[in-house]
Amino acid sequence: MWLAMTWFVFVNVVFYWHLYQARSAELTILWERVTGVFR
Amino acid sequence: MTRVFDLAVVLGLFIAAGGCGIWLLDGFRLRGNGRLQHVLFASGLGLGLLGYVTFALGMASLLRRPVITAAYVSFLALGLWGFWRFWRAWSPPPEELQVNPSRRSWPVWTLLGFLGLVAGINMLAALAPVVGVDELIYRLAAADLYLRHQRLFYIPSMWLHQQPQHVQMIQLWGMSLASDSTAQVVQWGMGLLLVAALVDFGRREMPLTWALLGAAIFYAFSDVINLSGRASPDLANGLFMVLSVFAWVQWLESGTRRWLILAAILAGLFAAGARLPGLYGAIGLAVLVAICTRRRDGSHLRAAIGAGFAVGALAFLMVLPWYVKTYAQTGSPTWPIFMSIFGARDWTPAANAYVIGIQWTREVGPWLSLARIVTAPWDLTMRPQLFQSGVIGPLVLASLPFALVVPRTARVSSVLAACAVLAPLWYVSYPRLRAYIPGIALLSVVSAYLLWRLWGRGLPRWARALGPGFVAVWLALGLATAWRSHGQAIGVVLGAKSEASYLTRRLAAPDLQFDWYGDYQVLNRRLPRGSRLLLYDSRGYYLVHDYDRYDLIAKRETHPERLRNPAYVAAAVRSLGSTHVALRPTPQHATGYQPSNWLEETLHSLCASRWPVVYRSPTMIVCRVISP
């Protein structure tokens, strides 16, 4: 159970860290990058 | 007023479909588990049926507005009659779940408010003019040409139009009777039916709050938000396949085999919906039926495989008309795919290998390598752009391991098993998340269920604070995505800007890169009636004249070096019936298929020397094709 809860927090934190990283990169935010390739 | 009429036409279409579906379910002697589920099954079935009507009209060259209007009114009357009978005669089955009104606490209202707000934003976006890339290339472009010519016919330069396009047939109803934006409204509406199906399933397994949470997690997925305002068929397809899985669950619970007929029909509609790989749903259903027949009844392996095969065959029957039509028009049932087996009209093997290679490998890389397969769940969550997909959010991946540590109901386990069978089939066939919307939708409900079971345990205080925090952030992100994706479209629907200025700006934006809209408006006015254009760009939707794409000549040229010969190319252009050629002002050499680049250069040289230029702008030149 503790392992699963740790995984839950870990995935969420990494996901939002990725969002933050994308924001500080040349493309403003992850969903905008996705919109760019979305057909 | 046009928007209100669009909404009314689509609402009538859904009523006609739902009511006709109720008649069909009566014919199968099937009753859903509750009113809502029955209407949802009926709506999926009825919408599929209405698609075959326009398909048949198109094959019979009867796609005329009076014919479609008469059919629409007839089906609407039949649908209203079906609903009236249903409402009067329905008696709840013993297991029907009544939702307790006292459960509608503030979280329920908050989640309903979230779903309502996002649905409202999506609806306004759906009412806007069409801008999507694939819609302008073939999805609505082909439908528009079908209506213009009143029949389904072969369009050699649209290489994807011959794949099964059943959702397009459903969209034809609205496109014929109202504006083309109805094609988007149909997707929005079918997306809402999908959300309702998820809530309806979820409320039987968990409190309403958590069922709504599952639906909200799904509705915040950026592909779902995008697709709700577009005419691409994935949400409609998602509805068909999710209902198919629920019908399969009904069979598991009741043992009534007629549910399998419904499940097979709906999986067949998923296969017929939009593209060849959609067949993975029917294959998955057949596998599930075979496994469950073997495990539940202890049947012999051969009998279990036979049951799975029968379900798969019935699903295949639903998509068969499309293969037959494609074979009749092109000589290959899967044109232009599998050219080495069936051949492909108007293609050379080299051009075919190049274009299919782009579609299947270049867009997402070597996705069948071991490393990509192992890291796929992580990549699909964290780096979805690797799969040309939208943002699914962290909650599904984060909560799935709880399935190993909390108890599950039989239905939730069944749904989880269905997702597990569908996932590898989807991955090897077409690994874009929008093609796995049925799986994402079902997994969202499973995630909510797992979080609910966990919540019931004595969680530490930090977990009780952090969990809802993560959920709230994801939903807020969904709301922001909806606004960011659809903000401009809403402006034009509410009258804050004109359609022309919206389309000119929006289509030229970096994600669409189409700056010919203004040129098309001039050509629509200036070129004589009966003109036929050979276009450099693949998007001809906003032209009122007929058109072909220039690379058609290159794709079917068996001796590509001849494309450097102006006299030869001029003859090829004339043989297509083209009266004008529309190009960029200078050669672009944008493709990796060299013969197309030679062709482009030769067309430019013809426009510079032999053919008079009749229109020129910073983005386009148009020359008139003249006889030697």
mmCIF file of N, CA and C in Angstrom, chain B residues 287-352:
data_model
loop_
_atom_site.group_PDB
_atom_site.id
_atom_site.type_symbol
_atom_site.label_atom_id
_atom_site.label_comp_id
_atom_site.label_asym_id
_atom_site.label_seq_id
_atom_site.Cartn_x
_atom_site.Cartn_y
_atom_site.Cartn_z
ATOM 1 N N VAL B 287 -11.587 -11.850 -28.573
ATOM 2 C CA VAL B 287 -10.665 -12.502 -27.629
ATOM 3 C C VAL B 287 -11.308 -12.588 -26.248
ATOM 4 N N LEU B 288 -11.931 -11.481 -25.817
ATOM 5 C CA LEU B 288 -12.570 -11.462 -24.491
ATOM 6 C C LEU B 288 -13.685 -12.505 -24.402
ATOM 7 N N VAL B 289 -14.488 -12.588 -25.468
ATOM 8 C CA VAL B 289 -15.595 -13.556 -25.467
ATOM 9 C C VAL B 289 -15.045 -14.980 -25.413
ATOM 10 N N ALA B 290 -13.998 -15.241 -26.178
ATOM 11 C CA ALA B 290 -13.411 -16.588 -26.185
ATOM 12 C C ALA B 290 -12.876 -16.947 -24.795
ATOM 13 N N ILE B 291 -12.144 -16.019 -24.190
ATOM 14 C CA ILE B 291 -11.565 -16.293 -22.863
ATOM 15 C C ILE B 291 -12.667 -16.529 -21.829
ATOM 16 N N CYS B 292 -13.678 -15.649 -21.850
ATOM 17 C CA CYS B 292 -14.732 -15.755 -20.827
ATOM 18 C C CYS B 292 -15.591 -16.990 -21.045
ATOM 19 N N THR B 293 -15.834 -17.352 -22.304
ATOM 20 C CA THR B 293 -16.613 -18.566 -22.578
ATOM 21 C C THR B 293 -15.888 -19.775 -22.007
ATOM 22 N N ARG B 294 -14.600 -19.801 -22.211
ATOM 23 C CA ARG B 294 -13.782 -20.917 -21.724
ATOM 24 C C ARG B 294 -13.759 -20.953 -20.188
ATOM 25 N N ARG B 295 -13.558 -19.787 -19.579
ATOM 26 C CA ARG B 295 -13.407 -19.754 -18.119
ATOM 27 C C ARG B 295 -14.741 -19.935 -17.397
ATOM 28 N N ARG B 296 -15.786 -19.314 -17.932
ATOM 29 C CA ARG B 296 -17.065 -19.307 -17.224
ATOM 30 C C ARG B 296 -17.808 -20.621 -17.371
ATOM 31 N N ASP B 297 -17.909 -21.065 -18.629
ATOM 32 C CA ASP B 297 -18.716 -22.262 -18.888
ATOM 33 C C ASP B 297 -17.876 -23.527 -18.865
ATOM 34 N N GLY B 298 -16.558 -23.385 -18.781
ATOM 35 C CA GLY B 298 -15.704 -24.559 -18.864
ATOM 36 C C GLY B 298 -15.797 -25.219 -20.233
ATOM 37 N N SER B 299 -16.115 -24.422 -21.251
ATOM 38 C CA SER B 299 -16.286 -24.978 -22.593
ATOM 39 C C SER B 299 -14.962 -25.493 -23.140
ATOM 40 N N HIS B 300 -15.083 -26.359 -24.112
ATOM 41 C CA HIS B 300 -13.910 -26.852 -24.828
ATOM 42 C C HIS B 300 -13.257 -25.680 -25.545
ATOM 43 N N LEU B 301 -11.942 -25.764 -25.691
ATOM 44 C CA LEU B 301 -11.215 -24.658 -26.310
ATOM 45 C C LEU B 301 -11.765 -24.335 -27.693
ATOM 46 N N ARG B 302 -12.096 -25.367 -28.454
ATOM 47 C CA ARG B 302 -12.601 -25.138 -29.802
ATOM 48 C C ARG B 302 -13.937 -24.379 -29.776
ATOM 49 N N ALA B 303 -14.793 -24.747 -28.817
ATOM 50 C CA ALA B 303 -16.096 -24.062 -28.698
ATOM 51 C C ALA B 303 -15.889 -22.610 -28.283
ATOM 52 N N ALA B 304 -14.924 -22.371 -27.387
ATOM 53 C CA ALA B 304 -14.660 -20.998 -26.941
ATOM 54 C C ALA B 304 -14.148 -20.147 -28.105
ATOM 55 N N ILE B 305 -13.244 -20.723 -28.878
ATOM 56 C CA ILE B 305 -12.730 -19.986 -30.049
ATOM 57 C C ILE B 305 -13.863 -19.745 -31.040
ATOM 58 N N GLY B 306 -14.744 -20.729 -31.176
ATOM 59 C CA GLY B 306 -15.889 -20.583 -32.080
ATOM 60 C C GLY B 306 -16.780 -19.428 -31.651
ATOM 61 N N ALA B 307 -17.011 -19.302 -30.342
ATOM 62 C CA ALA B 307 -17.852 -18.201 -29.841
ATOM 63 C C ALA B 307 -17.191 -16.858 -30.143
ATOM 64 N N GLY B 308 -15.887 -16.779 -29.884
ATOM 65 C CA GLY B 308 -15.162 -15.544 -30.177
ATOM 66 C C GLY B 308 -15.194 -15.223 -31.665
ATOM 67 N N PHE B 309 -15.022 -16.267 -32.473
ATOM 68 C CA PHE B 309 -15.020 -16.063 -33.926
ATOM 69 C C PHE B 309 -16.392 -15.572 -34.406
ATOM 70 N N ALA B 310 -17.458 -16.138 -33.823
ATOM 71 C CA ALA B 310 -18.816 -15.730 -34.239
ATOM 72 C C ALA B 310 -19.038 -14.252 -33.938
ATOM 73 N N VAL B 311 -18.598 -13.817 -32.750
ATOM 74 C CA VAL B 311 -18.749 -12.400 -32.392
ATOM 75 C C VAL B 311 -17.912 -11.527 -33.332
ATOM 76 N N GLY B 312 -16.676 -11.964 -33.592
ATOM 77 C CA GLY B 312 -15.813 -11.199 -34.499
ATOM 78 C C GLY B 312 -16.406 -11.129 -35.901
ATOM 79 N N ALA B 313 -17.008 -12.231 -36.354
ATOM 80 C CA ALA B 313 -17.590 -12.260 -37.705
ATOM 81 C C ALA B 313 -18.775 -11.301 -37.803
ATOM 82 N N LEU B 314 -19.593 -11.253 -36.738
ATOM 83 C CA LEU B 314 -20.738 -10.339 -36.751
ATOM 84 C C LEU B 314 -20.253 -8.886 -36.792
ATOM 85 N N ALA B 315 -19.212 -8.605 -36.005
ATOM 86 C CA ALA B 315 -18.641 -7.254 -36.025
ATOM 87 C C ALA B 315 -18.100 -6.935 -37.423
ATOM 88 N N PHE B 316 -17.469 -7.928 -38.037
ATOM 89 C CA PHE B 316 -16.893 -7.717 -39.372
ATOM 90 C C PHE B 316 -17.994 -7.413 -40.396
ATOM 91 N N LEU B 317 -19.165 -8.047 -40.203
ATOM 92 C CA LEU B 317 -20.283 -7.782 -41.116
ATOM 93 C C LEU B 317 -20.665 -6.303 -41.125
ATOM 94 N N MET B 318 -20.504 -5.639 -39.964
ATOM 95 C CA MET B 318 -20.877 -4.226 -39.881
ATOM 96 C C MET B 318 -19.961 -3.349 -40.739
ATOM 97 N N VAL B 319 -18.707 -3.771 -40.853
ATOM 98 C CA VAL B 319 -17.751 -2.942 -41.601
ATOM 99 C C VAL B 319 -17.622 -3.424 -43.050
ATOM 100 N N LEU B 320 -18.178 -4.598 -43.326
ATOM 101 C CA LEU B 320 -18.046 -5.187 -44.663
ATOM 102 C C LEU B 320 -18.541 -4.267 -45.794
ATOM 103 N N PRO B 321 -19.681 -3.570 -45.624
ATOM 104 C CA PRO B 321 -20.119 -2.693 -46.723
ATOM 105 C C PRO B 321 -19.047 -1.700 -47.155
ATOM 106 N N TRP B 322 -18.241 -1.259 -46.191
ATOM 107 C CA TRP B 322 -17.188 -0.296 -46.528
ATOM 108 C C TRP B 322 -16.098 -0.939 -47.377
ATOM 109 N N TYR B 323 -15.716 -2.168 -47.015
ATOM 110 C CA TYR B 323 -14.695 -2.860 -47.806
ATOM 111 C C TYR B 323 -15.219 -3.150 -49.216
ATOM 112 N N VAL B 324 -16.493 -3.532 -49.287
ATOM 113 C CA VAL B 324 -17.089 -3.838 -50.597
ATOM 114 C C VAL B 324 -17.107 -2.577 -51.462
ATOM 115 N N LYS B 325 -17.509 -1.463 -50.848
ATOM 116 C CA LYS B 325 -17.553 -0.191 -51.584
ATOM 117 C C LYS B 325 -16.154 0.189 -52.085
ATOM 118 N N THR B 326 -15.171 0.060 -51.211
ATOM 119 C CA THR B 326 -13.804 0.415 -51.599
ATOM 120 C C THR B 326 -13.307 -0.501 -52.712
ATOM 121 N N TYR B 327 -13.628 -1.786 -52.601
ATOM 122 C CA TYR B 327 -13.229 -2.726 -53.650
ATOM 123 C C TYR B 327 -13.890 -2.355 -54.975
ATOM 124 N N ALA B 328 -15.178 -2.028 -54.919
ATOM 125 C CA ALA B 328 -15.911 -1.699 -56.144
ATOM 126 C C ALA B 328 -15.336 -0.448 -56.808
ATOM 127 N N GLN B 329 -14.862 0.507 -55.997
ATOM 128 C CA GLN B 329 -14.400 1.770 -56.577
ATOM 129 C C GLN B 329 -12.919 1.771 -56.945
ATOM 130 N N THR B 330 -12.141 0.894 -56.281
ATOM 131 C CA THR B 330 -10.692 0.956 -56.519
ATOM 132 C C THR B 330 -10.065 -0.373 -56.918
ATOM 133 N N GLY B 331 -10.786 -1.481 -56.719
ATOM 134 C CA GLY B 331 -10.210 -2.787 -57.013
ATOM 135 C C GLY B 331 -9.446 -3.372 -55.837
ATOM 136 N N SER B 332 -9.388 -2.634 -54.717
ATOM 137 C CA SER B 332 -8.735 -3.139 -53.508
ATOM 138 C C SER B 332 -9.631 -2.812 -52.313
ATOM 139 N N PRO B 333 -9.872 -3.774 -51.410
ATOM 140 C CA PRO B 333 -10.761 -3.480 -50.267
ATOM 141 C C PRO B 333 -10.135 -2.545 -49.239
ATOM 142 N N THR B 334 -8.806 -2.381 -49.295
ATOM 143 C CA THR B 334 -8.130 -1.574 -48.275
ATOM 144 C C THR B 334 -7.337 -0.426 -48.900
ATOM 145 N N TRP B 335 -7.712 -0.019 -50.108
ATOM 146 C CA TRP B 335 -6.969 1.009 -50.854
ATOM 147 C C TRP B 335 -6.554 2.182 -49.972
ATOM 148 N N PRO B 336 -5.338 2.655 -50.033
ATOM 149 C CA PRO B 336 -4.201 2.119 -50.791
ATOM 150 C C PRO B 336 -3.268 1.279 -49.918
ATOM 151 N N ILE B 337 -3.745 0.830 -48.743
ATOM 152 C CA ILE B 337 -2.916 0.030 -47.832
ATOM 153 C C ILE B 337 -2.816 -1.399 -48.375
ATOM 154 N N PHE B 338 -1.783 -2.115 -47.987
ATOM 155 C CA PHE B 338 -1.535 -3.496 -48.420
ATOM 156 C C PHE B 338 -1.467 -3.596 -49.943
ATOM 157 N N MET B 339 -0.743 -2.671 -50.553
ATOM 158 C CA MET B 339 -0.643 -2.649 -52.010
ATOM 159 C C MET B 339 -0.009 -3.931 -52.538
ATOM 160 N N SER B 340 0.943 -4.505 -51.771
ATOM 161 C CA SER B 340 1.618 -5.713 -52.267
ATOM 162 C C SER B 340 0.650 -6.886 -52.386
ATOM 163 N N ILE B 341 -0.451 -6.844 -51.641
ATOM 164 C CA ILE B 341 -1.429 -7.948 -51.707
ATOM 165 C C ILE B 341 -2.544 -7.626 -52.695
ATOM 166 N N PHE B 342 -3.143 -6.452 -52.539
ATOM 167 C CA PHE B 342 -4.347 -6.136 -53.313
ATOM 168 C C PHE B 342 -4.096 -5.205 -54.502
ATOM 169 N N GLY B 343 -2.884 -4.622 -54.570
ATOM 170 C CA GLY B 343 -2.664 -3.585 -55.580
ATOM 171 C C GLY B 343 -3.272 -2.279 -55.091
ATOM 172 N N ALA B 344 -2.997 -1.182 -55.794
ATOM 173 C CA ALA B 344 -3.570 0.107 -55.405
ATOM 174 C C ALA B 344 -3.679 0.987 -56.644
ATOM 175 N N ARG B 345 -4.930 1.227 -57.028
ATOM 176 C CA ARG B 345 -5.196 2.070 -58.192
ATOM 177 C C ARG B 345 -4.564 3.454 -58.014
ATOM 178 N N ASP B 346 -3.952 3.973 -59.071
ATOM 179 C CA ASP B 346 -3.359 5.316 -59.097
ATOM 180 C C ASP B 346 -2.136 5.478 -58.197
ATOM 181 N N TRP B 347 -1.479 4.377 -57.820
ATOM 182 C CA TRP B 347 -0.264 4.465 -57.027
ATOM 183 C C TRP B 347 0.824 3.617 -57.667
ATOM 184 N N THR B 348 2.049 4.114 -57.564
ATOM 185 C CA THR B 348 3.179 3.244 -57.876
ATOM 186 C C THR B 348 3.685 2.667 -56.552
ATOM 187 N N PRO B 349 4.357 1.503 -56.597
ATOM 188 C CA PRO B 349 4.847 0.909 -55.339
ATOM 189 C C PRO B 349 5.766 1.862 -54.566
ATOM 190 N N ALA B 350 6.609 2.621 -55.266
ATOM 191 C CA ALA B 350 7.547 3.509 -54.567
ATOM 192 C C ALA B 350 6.801 4.612 -53.821
ATOM 193 N N ALA B 351 5.822 5.228 -54.485
ATOM 194 C CA ALA B 351 5.053 6.293 -53.835
ATOM 195 C C ALA B 351 4.262 5.738 -52.667
ATOM 196 N N ASN B 352 3.695 4.551 -52.856
ATOM 197 C CA ASN B 352 2.910 3.922 -51.799
ATOM 198 C C ASN B 352 3.780 3.653 -50.571
#
